[in-house]
């Protein structure tokens, strides 16, 4: 994948533990455009690769604005961004990719953000406002101190559609997810991004209220850590060479393949980014990712070897 060289043109403290970084081209080549919901893979100092959604309006050309929550118990990517990236730092990023696309012609849109999940949601809100589409945005955080981008959210084009909810505020302003989802127009599309507990609550409520899958759009930015306890070993056969690699109970498929000298590109290693998706020719994967859609899981013709395993004793991979 071609990497873009960018320079940090600005860095701002947006809220407690949240910094935003404005990235511009470091060379003469212009940055490619992007669509609402897109993210870039950022190669952060120290060698990790992390996905960050772009929160600026896609019509703003030549700049990628990202927001990063410092996670003290994370694996080091956000800490490196907060501690080692300053104005002028040069970074490499992927071209924007979009796995959380906005239907800009929908009759109305309901945008739900929890915590740092506001980044793609803010991008979508600006696109919808510019196109004068009906939408409402609900942003839930633990406290006002932790709510980022308030200045942008309070700007005239968005303020009338934005609702803030703070966990430490009065009960009357907390978000009643069930009630909100039940009173929506049937043509509304739902977009949700945030921590896993928030996502699960919204997606469960959508299911209970009968929202069809094609009107529910979501993006996980962090998954549960990959747990291998209690897993069984199996084998994979690499179709192109015929080689068989044993996958022990305590190794992911990508780890076991790497130890056997077979590299599969990875990024998040949590089943959320799609970098490692690999075609499956035979066997039944045990899907554990949050990236593939339910119909893709059901088709069983590809899987994410960074976290998924096998229900059959052998998986044949197109590698
Ligand atoms: S590396 Fe991100 S889904 Fe596997």
PDB file of C-alpha atoms and ligand atoms in Angstrom:
ATOM      1  CA  UNK A   1       0.000   0.000   0.000  1.00  0.00           C
ATOM      2  CA  UNK A   2       1.405   3.414  -0.946  1.00  0.00           C
ATOM      3  CA  UNK A   3       2.070   5.598   2.058  1.00  0.00           C
ATOM      4  CA  UNK A   4       1.604   9.360   2.135  1.00  0.00           C
ATOM      5  CA  UNK A   5       4.174  11.589   3.835  1.00  0.00           C
ATOM      6  CA  UNK A   6       2.466  14.152   6.057  1.00  0.00           C
ATOM      7  CA  UNK A   7       3.526  16.881   8.449  1.00  0.00           C
ATOM      8  CA  UNK A   8       1.711  17.890  11.618  1.00  0.00           C
ATOM      9  CA  UNK A   9       0.568  21.459  10.940  1.00  0.00           C
ATOM     10  CA  UNK A  10      -1.340  21.951  14.202  1.00  0.00           C
ATOM     11  CA  UNK A  11      -2.022  20.155  17.445  1.00  0.00           C
ATOM     12  CA  UNK A  12      -4.812  21.117  19.842  1.00  0.00           C
ATOM     13  CA  UNK A  13      -6.042  19.857  23.195  1.00  0.00           C
ATOM     14  CA  UNK A  14      -9.721  19.261  22.422  1.00  0.00           C
ATOM     15  CA  UNK A  15     -10.794  17.802  25.786  1.00  0.00           C
ATOM     16  CA  UNK A  16      -9.355  15.895  28.701  1.00  0.00           C
ATOM     17  CA  UNK A  17      -7.018  13.258  27.195  1.00  0.00           C
ATOM     18  CA  UNK A  18      -8.060  14.111  23.617  1.00  0.00           C
ATOM     19  CA  UNK A  19      -5.736  15.870  21.174  1.00  0.00           C
ATOM     20  CA  UNK A  20      -6.394  16.647  17.576  1.00  0.00           C
ATOM     21  CA  UNK A  21      -3.692  16.752  14.938  1.00  0.00           C
ATOM     22  CA  UNK A  22      -3.949  18.489  11.552  1.00  0.00           C
ATOM     23  CA  UNK A  23      -1.970  16.605   8.910  1.00  0.00           C
ATOM     24  CA  UNK A  24      -0.898  18.238   5.633  1.00  0.00           C
ATOM     25  CA  UNK A  25       1.203  16.944   2.751  1.00  0.00           C
ATOM     26  CA  UNK A  26       4.903  16.973   3.527  1.00  0.00           C
ATOM     27  CA  UNK A  27       5.857  17.040  -0.162  1.00  0.00           C
ATOM     28  CA  UNK A  28       4.508  18.495  -3.357  1.00  0.00           C
ATOM     29  CA  UNK A  29       1.861  15.796  -3.958  1.00  0.00           C
ATOM     30  CA  UNK A  30      -1.646  16.764  -2.834  1.00  0.00           C
ATOM     31  CA  UNK A  31      -3.428  14.572  -0.300  1.00  0.00           C
ATOM     32  CA  UNK A  32      -6.208  12.430  -1.796  1.00  0.00           C
ATOM     33  CA  UNK A  33      -9.776  13.397  -0.935  1.00  0.00           C
ATOM     34  CA  UNK A  34     -11.996  11.383   1.382  1.00  0.00           C
ATOM     35  CA  UNK A  35     -15.642  10.689   2.100  1.00  0.00           C
ATOM     36  CA  UNK A  36     -17.543  10.982   5.415  1.00  0.00           C
ATOM     37  CA  UNK A  37     -16.675   8.109   7.763  1.00  0.00           C
ATOM     38  CA  UNK A  38     -13.197   7.538   6.286  1.00  0.00           C
ATOM     39  CA  UNK A  39     -10.085   6.829   8.332  1.00  0.00           C
ATOM     40  CA  UNK A  40      -6.347   6.726   7.714  1.00  0.00           C
ATOM     41  CA  UNK A  41      -3.807   4.252   9.086  1.00  0.00           C
ATOM     42  CA  UNK A  42      -1.200   6.317  10.914  1.00  0.00           C
ATOM     43  CA  UNK A  43       2.301   4.889  11.376  1.00  0.00           C
ATOM     44  CA  UNK A  44       2.938   6.259  14.837  1.00  0.00           C
ATOM     45  CA  UNK A  45       6.396   6.783  16.350  1.00  0.00           C
ATOM     46  CA  UNK A  46       7.640   3.457  17.716  1.00  0.00           C
ATOM     47  CA  UNK A  47       6.427   1.352  14.803  1.00  0.00           C
ATOM     48  CA  UNK A  48       2.757   0.794  15.636  1.00  0.00           C
ATOM     49  CA  UNK A  49       0.016   1.399  13.065  1.00  0.00           C
ATOM     50  CA  UNK A  50      -3.278   2.835  14.259  1.00  0.00           C
ATOM     51  CA  UNK A  51      -6.525   3.781  12.526  1.00  0.00           C
ATOM     52  CA  UNK A  52      -7.857   7.271  13.126  1.00  0.00           C
ATOM     53  CA  UNK A  53     -11.063   8.636  11.617  1.00  0.00           C
ATOM     54  CA  UNK A  54     -10.983  11.981   9.830  1.00  0.00           C
ATOM     55  CA  UNK A  55     -13.254  14.474  11.538  1.00  0.00           C
ATOM     56  CA  UNK A  56     -13.069  17.441   9.197  1.00  0.00           C
ATOM     57  CA  UNK A  57     -15.542  18.239   6.441  1.00  0.00           C
ATOM     58  CA  UNK A  58     -14.504  16.254   3.336  1.00  0.00           C
ATOM     59  CA  UNK A  59     -14.778  19.393   1.222  1.00  0.00           C
ATOM     60  CA  UNK A  60     -11.843  20.817   3.155  1.00  0.00           C
ATOM     61  CA  UNK A  61      -9.091  19.726   0.789  1.00  0.00           C
ATOM     62  CA  UNK A  62      -5.436  19.124   1.523  1.00  0.00           C
ATOM     63  CA  UNK A  63      -5.791  18.438   5.237  1.00  0.00           C
ATOM     64  CA  UNK A  64      -6.604  15.404   7.368  1.00  0.00           C
ATOM     65  CA  UNK A  65      -7.777  16.220  10.891  1.00  0.00           C
ATOM     66  CA  UNK A  66      -7.677  13.357  13.380  1.00  0.00           C
ATOM     67  CA  UNK A  67      -8.571  13.138  17.068  1.00  0.00           C
ATOM     68  CA  UNK A  68      -6.685  10.823  19.421  1.00  0.00           C
ATOM     69  CA  UNK A  69      -7.796   9.699  22.885  1.00  0.00           C
ATOM     70  CA  UNK A  70      -4.872   8.925  25.158  1.00  0.00           C
ATOM     71  CA  UNK A  71      -5.435   5.449  26.523  1.00  0.00           C
ATOM     72  CA  UNK A  72      -3.043   4.774  29.405  1.00  0.00           C
ATOM     73  CA  UNK A  73      -3.861   1.050  29.354  1.00  0.00           C
ATOM     74  CA  UNK A  74      -3.730   0.711  25.573  1.00  0.00           C
ATOM     75  CA  UNK A  75      -0.934  -0.928  23.610  1.00  0.00           C
ATOM     76  CA  UNK A  76       1.036   2.317  23.194  1.00  0.00           C
ATOM     77  CA  UNK A  77      -0.245   3.836  19.936  1.00  0.00           C
ATOM     78  CA  UNK A  78      -2.255   6.680  21.441  1.00  0.00           C
ATOM     79  CA  UNK A  79       0.410   7.342  24.066  1.00  0.00           C
ATOM     80  CA  UNK A  80       3.025   7.721  21.344  1.00  0.00           C
ATOM     81  CA  UNK A  81       0.779  10.144  19.457  1.00  0.00           C
ATOM     82  CA  UNK A  82       0.277  12.279  22.574  1.00  0.00           C
ATOM     83  CA  UNK A  83       3.859  12.158  23.797  1.00  0.00           C
ATOM     84  CA  UNK A  84       5.979  12.089  20.638  1.00  0.00           C
ATOM     85  CA  UNK A  85       3.997  13.958  17.976  1.00  0.00           C
ATOM     86  CA  UNK A  86       4.285  17.731  17.859  1.00  0.00           C
ATOM     87  CA  UNK A  87       3.810  20.485  15.287  1.00  0.00           C
ATOM     88  CA  UNK A  88       6.294  19.753  12.529  1.00  0.00           C
ATOM     89  CA  UNK A  89       6.545  15.991  13.173  1.00  0.00           C
ATOM     90  CA  UNK A  90       6.657  14.003   9.939  1.00  0.00           C
ATOM     91  CA  UNK A  91       4.457  10.909   9.764  1.00  0.00           C
ATOM     92  CA  UNK A  92       3.414   8.334   7.213  1.00  0.00           C
ATOM     93  CA  UNK A  93      -0.272   7.612   6.685  1.00  0.00           C
ATOM     94  CA  UNK A  94      -2.261   5.417   4.313  1.00  0.00           C
ATOM     95  CA  UNK A  95      -4.627   6.922   1.789  1.00  0.00           C
ATOM     96  CA  UNK A  96      -8.097   7.330   3.370  1.00  0.00           C
ATOM     97  CA  UNK A  97     -10.265   4.227   3.442  1.00  0.00           C
ATOM     98  CA  UNK A  98     -13.935   4.079   4.292  1.00  0.00           C
ATOM     99  CA  UNK A  99     -15.622   1.161   6.031  1.00  0.00           C
ATOM    100  CA  UNK A 100     -18.279   3.384   7.599  1.00  0.00           C
ATOM    101  CA  UNK A 101     -19.767   5.106   4.598  1.00  0.00           C
ATOM    102  CA  UNK A 102     -22.543   7.670   4.935  1.00  0.00           C
ATOM    103  CA  UNK A 103     -25.655   7.460   2.768  1.00  0.00           C
ATOM    104  CA  UNK A 104     -25.794  11.165   1.972  1.00  0.00           C
ATOM    105  CA  UNK A 105     -29.116  10.908   0.177  1.00  0.00           C
ATOM    106  CA  UNK A 106     -31.031   9.215   3.048  1.00  0.00           C
ATOM    107  CA  UNK A 107     -34.227  10.957   4.149  1.00  0.00           C
ATOM    108  CA  UNK A 108     -32.819  11.471   7.629  1.00  0.00           C
ATOM    109  CA  UNK A 109     -29.860  10.287   9.647  1.00  0.00           C
ATOM    110  CA  UNK A 110     -29.428   9.570  13.335  1.00  0.00           C
ATOM    111  CA  UNK A 111     -25.803   9.929  14.420  1.00  0.00           C
ATOM    112  CA  UNK A 112     -24.799   8.471  17.797  1.00  0.00           C
ATOM    113  CA  UNK A 113     -21.306   8.977  19.224  1.00  0.00           C
ATOM    114  CA  UNK A 114     -19.775   7.782  22.464  1.00  0.00           C
ATOM    115  CA  UNK A 115     -16.460   9.303  23.603  1.00  0.00           C
ATOM    116  CA  UNK A 116     -13.813   9.467  20.891  1.00  0.00           C
ATOM    117  CA  UNK A 117     -16.354   7.898  18.493  1.00  0.00           C
ATOM    118  CA  UNK A 118     -17.345  11.502  17.791  1.00  0.00           C
ATOM    119  CA  UNK A 119     -14.632  11.805  15.124  1.00  0.00           C
ATOM    120  CA  UNK A 120     -16.314  10.067  12.142  1.00  0.00           C
ATOM    121  CA  UNK A 121     -19.717  11.221  13.388  1.00  0.00           C
ATOM    122  CA  UNK A 122     -18.630  14.884  13.340  1.00  0.00           C
ATOM    123  CA  UNK A 123     -17.362  14.431   9.787  1.00  0.00           C
ATOM    124  CA  UNK A 124     -20.742  12.979   8.779  1.00  0.00           C
ATOM    125  CA  UNK A 125     -22.666  15.783  10.514  1.00  0.00           C
ATOM    126  CA  UNK A 126     -20.759  18.447   8.598  1.00  0.00           C
ATOM    127  CA  UNK A 127     -21.399  16.670   5.291  1.00  0.00           C
ATOM    128  CA  UNK A 128     -25.122  16.328   6.036  1.00  0.00           C
ATOM    129  CA  UNK A 129     -25.418  19.947   7.182  1.00  0.00           C
ATOM    130  CA  UNK A 130     -23.718  21.168   4.021  1.00  0.00           C
ATOM    131  CA  UNK A 131     -26.185  19.178   1.919  1.00  0.00           C
ATOM    132  CA  UNK A 132     -29.071  20.432   4.068  1.00  0.00           C
ATOM    133  CA  UNK A 133     -30.081  16.861   4.972  1.00  0.00           C
ATOM    134  CA  UNK A 134     -32.119  16.170   8.103  1.00  0.00           C
ATOM    135  CA  UNK A 135     -30.072  14.654  10.906  1.00  0.00           C
ATOM    136  CA  UNK A 136     -29.678  14.612  14.649  1.00  0.00           C
ATOM    137  CA  UNK A 137     -26.466  13.927  16.512  1.00  0.00           C
ATOM    138  CA  UNK A 138     -26.322  12.597  20.067  1.00  0.00           C
ATOM    139  CA  UNK A 139     -22.911  12.733  21.734  1.00  0.00           C
ATOM    140  CA  UNK A 140     -22.416  10.875  25.021  1.00  0.00           C
ATOM    141  CA  UNK A 141     -19.372  11.386  27.248  1.00  0.00           C
ATOM    142  CA  UNK A 142     -18.524  10.752  30.872  1.00  0.00           C
ATOM    143  CA  UNK A 143     -18.403  14.506  31.594  1.00  0.00           C
ATOM    144  CA  UNK A 144     -18.307  17.859  29.812  1.00  0.00           C
ATOM    145  CA  UNK A 145     -14.500  17.950  30.290  1.00  0.00           C
ATOM    146  CA  UNK A 146     -14.241  14.869  28.116  1.00  0.00           C
ATOM    147  CA  UNK A 147     -16.426  16.193  25.295  1.00  0.00           C
ATOM    148  CA  UNK A 148     -14.252  17.193  22.324  1.00  0.00           C
ATOM    149  CA  UNK A 149     -14.942  19.564  19.438  1.00  0.00           C
ATOM    150  CA  UNK A 150     -17.599  21.501  21.342  1.00  0.00           C
ATOM    151  CA  UNK A 151     -16.762  24.712  19.509  1.00  0.00           C
ATOM    152  CA  UNK A 152     -17.416  23.013  16.171  1.00  0.00           C
ATOM    153  CA  UNK A 153     -20.552  21.286  17.460  1.00  0.00           C
ATOM    154  CA  UNK A 154     -21.925  24.600  18.737  1.00  0.00           C
ATOM    155  CA  UNK A 155     -21.344  26.345  15.369  1.00  0.00           C
ATOM    156  CA  UNK A 156     -24.457  27.608  13.616  1.00  0.00           C
ATOM    157  CA  UNK A 157     -24.642  24.876  10.955  1.00  0.00           C
ATOM    158  CA  UNK A 158     -24.679  22.036  13.516  1.00  0.00           C
ATOM    159  CA  UNK A 159     -25.916  23.379  16.855  1.00  0.00           C
ATOM    160  CA  UNK A 160     -29.626  22.917  16.145  1.00  0.00           C
ATOM    161  CA  UNK A 161     -29.123  19.197  15.472  1.00  0.00           C
ATOM    162  CA  UNK A 162     -26.678  18.384  18.282  1.00  0.00           C
ATOM    163  CA  UNK A 163     -27.607  16.927  21.681  1.00  0.00           C
ATOM    164  CA  UNK A 164     -25.017  16.404  24.402  1.00  0.00           C
ATOM    165  CA  UNK A 165     -25.347  13.808  27.175  1.00  0.00           C
ATOM    166  CA  UNK A 166     -23.013  13.592  30.155  1.00  0.00           C
ATOM    167  CA  UNK A 167     -22.876  10.566  32.461  1.00  0.00           C
ATOM    168  CA  UNK A 168     -22.282  12.859  35.442  1.00  0.00           C
ATOM    169  CA  UNK A 169     -25.101  15.270  34.509  1.00  0.00           C
ATOM    170  CA  UNK A 170     -28.755  15.283  35.626  1.00  0.00           C
ATOM    171  CA  UNK A 171     -30.751  12.166  34.752  1.00  0.00           C
ATOM    172  CA  UNK A 172     -33.042  14.268  32.537  1.00  0.00           C
ATOM    173  CA  UNK A 173     -30.268  14.869  29.958  1.00  0.00           C
ATOM    174  CA  UNK A 174     -29.025  11.251  29.727  1.00  0.00           C
ATOM    175  CA  UNK A 175     -29.669   9.446  26.489  1.00  0.00           C
ATOM    176  CA  UNK A 176     -32.600   7.015  26.516  1.00  0.00           C
ATOM    177  CA  UNK A 177     -31.414   4.858  23.635  1.00  0.00           C
ATOM    178  CA  UNK A 178     -34.521   2.641  23.467  1.00  0.00           C
ATOM    179  CA  UNK A 179     -36.911   5.588  23.360  1.00  0.00           C
ATOM    180  CA  UNK A 180     -34.797   7.416  20.786  1.00  0.00           C
ATOM    181  CA  UNK A 181     -34.593   4.442  18.428  1.00  0.00           C
ATOM    182  CA  UNK A 182     -38.273   3.624  18.770  1.00  0.00           C
ATOM    183  CA  UNK A 183     -39.467   7.064  17.722  1.00  0.00           C
ATOM    184  CA  UNK A 184     -37.475   7.331  14.471  1.00  0.00           C
ATOM    185  CA  UNK A 185     -38.969   7.635  11.015  1.00  0.00           C
ATOM    186  CA  UNK A 186     -38.712   4.286   9.131  1.00  0.00           C
ATOM    187  CA  UNK A 187     -36.504   5.899   6.451  1.00  0.00           C
ATOM    188  CA  UNK A 188     -33.867   6.996   8.952  1.00  0.00           C
ATOM    189  CA  UNK A 189     -30.353   5.560   8.776  1.00  0.00           C
ATOM    190  CA  UNK A 190     -28.530   4.995  12.069  1.00  0.00           C
ATOM    191  CA  UNK A 191     -24.762   5.528  12.471  1.00  0.00           C
ATOM    192  CA  UNK A 192     -23.007   4.633  15.702  1.00  0.00           C
ATOM    193  CA  UNK A 193     -19.397   4.816  16.837  1.00  0.00           C
ATOM    194  CA  UNK A 194     -17.960   4.630  20.333  1.00  0.00           C
ATOM    195  CA  UNK A 195     -16.677   2.306  23.037  1.00  0.00           C
ATOM    196  CA  UNK A 196     -17.795  -1.309  22.918  1.00  0.00           C
ATOM    197  CA  UNK A 197     -20.326  -1.012  25.780  1.00  0.00           C
ATOM    198  CA  UNK A 198     -21.978   1.969  24.080  1.00  0.00           C
ATOM    199  CA  UNK A 199     -22.000   0.241  20.695  1.00  0.00           C
ATOM    200  CA  UNK A 200     -23.459  -2.954  22.145  1.00  0.00           C
ATOM    201  CA  UNK A 201     -26.225  -0.994  23.910  1.00  0.00           C
ATOM    202  CA  UNK A 202     -27.179   0.871  20.724  1.00  0.00           C
ATOM    203  CA  UNK A 203     -26.959  -2.152  18.425  1.00  0.00           C
ATOM    204  CA  UNK A 204     -28.972  -4.325  20.840  1.00  0.00           C
ATOM    205  CA  UNK A 205     -31.626  -1.619  21.116  1.00  0.00           C
ATOM    206  CA  UNK A 206     -31.752  -1.295  17.306  1.00  0.00           C
ATOM    207  CA  UNK A 207     -32.232  -5.040  16.972  1.00  0.00           C
ATOM    208  CA  UNK A 208     -34.966  -5.073  19.635  1.00  0.00           C
ATOM    209  CA  UNK A 209     -36.753  -2.192  17.906  1.00  0.00           C
ATOM    210  CA  UNK A 210     -36.660  -4.014  14.552  1.00  0.00           C
ATOM    211  CA  UNK A 211     -34.244  -1.756  12.671  1.00  0.00           C
ATOM    212  CA  UNK A 212     -33.260  -3.524   9.426  1.00  0.00           C
ATOM    213  CA  UNK A 213     -29.526  -4.278   9.100  1.00  0.00           C
ATOM    214  CA  UNK A 214     -29.181  -2.155   5.964  1.00  0.00           C
ATOM    215  CA  UNK A 215     -30.122   0.995   7.892  1.00  0.00           C
ATOM    216  CA  UNK A 216     -27.748   0.378  10.797  1.00  0.00           C
ATOM    217  CA  UNK A 217     -24.129   1.423  10.227  1.00  0.00           C
ATOM    218  CA  UNK A 218     -21.382   1.147  12.797  1.00  0.00           C
ATOM    219  CA  UNK A 219     -17.649   1.198  13.265  1.00  0.00           C
ATOM    220  CA  UNK A 220     -15.759  -0.252  16.204  1.00  0.00           C
ATOM    221  CA  UNK A 221     -12.549   1.581  16.970  1.00  0.00           C
ATOM    222  CA  UNK A 222     -11.448  -0.843  19.622  1.00  0.00           C
ATOM    223  CA  UNK A 223     -12.344  -4.449  20.145  1.00  0.00           C
ATOM    224  CA  UNK A 224     -11.986  -6.710  23.139  1.00  0.00           C
ATOM    225  CA  UNK A 225      -8.470  -8.090  23.451  1.00  0.00           C
ATOM    226  CA  UNK A 226      -8.006 -11.391  21.638  1.00  0.00           C
ATOM    227  CA  UNK A 227      -8.403 -14.213  24.172  1.00  0.00           C
ATOM    228  CA  UNK A 228      -7.124 -17.640  23.242  1.00  0.00           C
ATOM    229  CA  UNK A 229      -7.850 -19.443  26.511  1.00  0.00           C
ATOM    230  CA  UNK A 230      -9.819 -22.609  25.906  1.00  0.00           C
ATOM    231  CA  UNK A 231      -9.181 -22.582  22.162  1.00  0.00           C
ATOM    232  CA  UNK A 232      -8.314 -25.754  20.259  1.00  0.00           C
ATOM    233  CA  UNK A 233      -5.447 -26.218  17.800  1.00  0.00           C
ATOM    234  CA  UNK A 234      -6.156 -26.680  14.097  1.00  0.00           C
ATOM    235  CA  UNK A 235      -4.271 -26.576  10.815  1.00  0.00           C
ATOM    236  CA  UNK A 236      -4.195 -24.287   7.820  1.00  0.00           C
ATOM    237  CA  UNK A 237      -3.125 -25.336   4.350  1.00  0.00           C
ATOM    238  CA  UNK A 238      -1.622 -22.660   2.085  1.00  0.00           C
ATOM    239  CA  UNK A 239      -3.264 -23.427  -1.248  1.00  0.00           C
ATOM    240  CA  UNK A 240      -0.533 -21.959  -3.433  1.00  0.00           C
ATOM    241  CA  UNK A 241       2.300 -24.039  -1.965  1.00  0.00           C
ATOM    242  CA  UNK A 242       0.355 -26.894  -0.400  1.00  0.00           C
ATOM    243  CA  UNK A 243       2.210 -26.268   2.840  1.00  0.00           C
ATOM    244  CA  UNK A 244       0.432 -27.118   6.087  1.00  0.00           C
ATOM    245  CA  UNK A 245       0.970 -24.963   9.176  1.00  0.00           C
ATOM    246  CA  UNK A 246      -0.200 -26.049  12.631  1.00  0.00           C
ATOM    247  CA  UNK A 247      -2.026 -23.348  14.618  1.00  0.00           C
ATOM    248  CA  UNK A 248      -1.481 -24.075  18.318  1.00  0.00           C
ATOM    249  CA  UNK A 249      -4.162 -23.265  20.866  1.00  0.00           C
ATOM    250  CA  UNK A 250      -2.149 -20.347  22.231  1.00  0.00           C
ATOM    251  CA  UNK A 251      -1.292 -18.657  18.922  1.00  0.00           C
ATOM    252  CA  UNK A 252      -3.353 -16.610  16.502  1.00  0.00           C
ATOM    253  CA  UNK A 253      -3.245 -17.670  12.863  1.00  0.00           C
ATOM    254  CA  UNK A 254      -1.123 -14.639  11.942  1.00  0.00           C
ATOM    255  CA  UNK A 255       1.308 -15.351  14.789  1.00  0.00           C
ATOM    256  CA  UNK A 256       1.675 -19.018  13.812  1.00  0.00           C
ATOM    257  CA  UNK A 257       2.085 -18.141  10.130  1.00  0.00           C
ATOM    258  CA  UNK A 258       4.697 -15.484  10.953  1.00  0.00           C
ATOM    259  CA  UNK A 259       6.637 -18.025  13.026  1.00  0.00           C
ATOM    260  CA  UNK A 260       6.517 -20.318   9.986  1.00  0.00           C
ATOM    261  CA  UNK A 261       7.918 -17.505   7.807  1.00  0.00           C
ATOM    262  CA  UNK A 262       4.599 -16.535   6.178  1.00  0.00           C
ATOM    263  CA  UNK A 263       3.728 -12.877   6.636  1.00  0.00           C
ATOM    264  CA  UNK A 264       0.126 -11.711   6.447  1.00  0.00           C
ATOM    265  CA  UNK A 265      -0.170  -7.898   6.625  1.00  0.00           C
ATOM    266  CA  UNK A 266      -1.818  -6.794   9.863  1.00  0.00           C
ATOM    267  CA  UNK A 267      -2.593  -3.516  11.542  1.00  0.00           C
ATOM    268  CA  UNK A 268      -5.092  -3.494  14.440  1.00  0.00           C
ATOM    269  CA  UNK A 269      -4.664  -7.216  15.325  1.00  0.00           C
ATOM    270  CA  UNK A 270      -8.116  -6.973  16.922  1.00  0.00           C
ATOM    271  CA  UNK A 271     -10.439  -7.764  14.029  1.00  0.00           C
ATOM    272  CA  UNK A 272     -11.575  -4.224  13.369  1.00  0.00           C
ATOM    273  CA  UNK A 273      -9.534  -2.819  10.479  1.00  0.00           C
ATOM    274  CA  UNK A 274      -9.754  -5.470   7.738  1.00  0.00           C
ATOM    275  CA  UNK A 275      -6.055  -5.307   6.800  1.00  0.00           C
ATOM    276  CA  UNK A 276      -5.550  -9.047   7.286  1.00  0.00           C
ATOM    277  CA  UNK A 277      -8.688 -10.335   5.533  1.00  0.00           C
ATOM    278  CA  UNK A 278      -7.711 -13.560   3.772  1.00  0.00           C
ATOM    279  CA  UNK A 279      -9.737 -15.681   1.321  1.00  0.00           C
ATOM    280  CA  UNK A 280     -10.813 -19.095   2.645  1.00  0.00           C
ATOM    281  CA  UNK A 281     -11.116 -21.864   0.041  1.00  0.00           C
ATOM    282  CA  UNK A 282     -12.166 -24.760   2.297  1.00  0.00           C
ATOM    283  CA  UNK A 283     -13.189 -25.252   5.914  1.00  0.00           C
ATOM    284  CA  UNK A 284     -15.332 -23.184   8.260  1.00  0.00           C
ATOM    285  CA  UNK A 285     -13.844 -20.174  10.015  1.00  0.00           C
ATOM    286  CA  UNK A 286     -14.777 -19.253  13.569  1.00  0.00           C
ATOM    287  CA  UNK A 287     -15.298 -15.525  12.962  1.00  0.00           C
ATOM    288  CA  UNK A 288     -14.344 -13.310  15.911  1.00  0.00           C
ATOM    289  CA  UNK A 289     -13.913  -9.957  14.192  1.00  0.00           C
ATOM    290  CA  UNK A 290     -16.044  -6.837  14.154  1.00  0.00           C
ATOM    291  CA  UNK A 291     -15.015  -5.929  10.617  1.00  0.00           C
ATOM    292  CA  UNK A 292     -16.820  -8.322   8.270  1.00  0.00           C
ATOM    293  CA  UNK A 293     -20.566  -7.944   7.836  1.00  0.00           C
ATOM    294  CA  UNK A 294     -22.961 -10.731   8.974  1.00  0.00           C
ATOM    295  CA  UNK A 295     -23.502 -11.879   5.373  1.00  0.00           C
ATOM    296  CA  UNK A 296     -19.728 -12.071   4.869  1.00  0.00           C
ATOM    297  CA  UNK A 297     -19.416 -14.175   8.011  1.00  0.00           C
ATOM    298  CA  UNK A 298     -22.191 -16.437   6.749  1.00  0.00           C
ATOM    299  CA  UNK A 299     -20.484 -16.852   3.344  1.00  0.00           C
ATOM    300  CA  UNK A 300     -17.363 -18.220   5.082  1.00  0.00           C
ATOM    301  CA  UNK A 301     -15.193 -17.420   2.064  1.00  0.00           C
ATOM    302  CA  UNK A 302     -12.843 -15.091   3.921  1.00  0.00           C
ATOM    303  CA  UNK A 303     -11.789 -14.426   7.508  1.00  0.00           C
ATOM    304  CA  UNK A 304      -9.541 -12.261   9.675  1.00  0.00           C
ATOM    305  CA  UNK A 305      -6.578 -14.419  10.766  1.00  0.00           C
ATOM    306  CA  UNK A 306      -5.417 -11.866  13.360  1.00  0.00           C
ATOM    307  CA  UNK A 307      -8.203 -12.977  15.709  1.00  0.00           C
ATOM    308  CA  UNK A 308     -10.514 -15.519  14.058  1.00  0.00           C
ATOM    309  CA  UNK A 309      -9.993 -19.257  14.273  1.00  0.00           C
ATOM    310  CA  UNK A 310     -11.518 -22.400  12.752  1.00  0.00           C
ATOM    311  CA  UNK A 311     -14.537 -24.538  13.466  1.00  0.00           C
ATOM    312  CA  UNK A 312     -13.152 -27.277  11.204  1.00  0.00           C
ATOM    313  CA  UNK A 313      -9.868 -29.172  11.783  1.00  0.00           C
ATOM    314  CA  UNK A 314      -8.421 -27.648   8.584  1.00  0.00           C
ATOM    315  CA  UNK A 315      -8.777 -24.300   6.823  1.00  0.00           C
ATOM    316  CA  UNK A 316      -7.452 -23.954   3.292  1.00  0.00           C
ATOM    317  CA  UNK A 317      -6.352 -20.369   2.659  1.00  0.00           C
ATOM    318  CA  UNK A 318      -5.677 -18.630  -0.641  1.00  0.00           C
ATOM    319  CA  UNK A 319      -2.098 -17.873   0.333  1.00  0.00           C
TER     320      UNK A 319
HETATM  321  S1  LIG B   1      -5.308  -6.830  11.424  1.00  0.00           S
HETATM  322 FE1  LIG B   1      -7.061  -5.597  11.599  1.00  0.00          FE
HETATM  323  S2  LIG B   1      -8.648  -7.032  11.207  1.00  0.00           S
HETATM  324 FE2  LIG B   1      -6.887  -8.241  11.301  1.00  0.00          FE
END
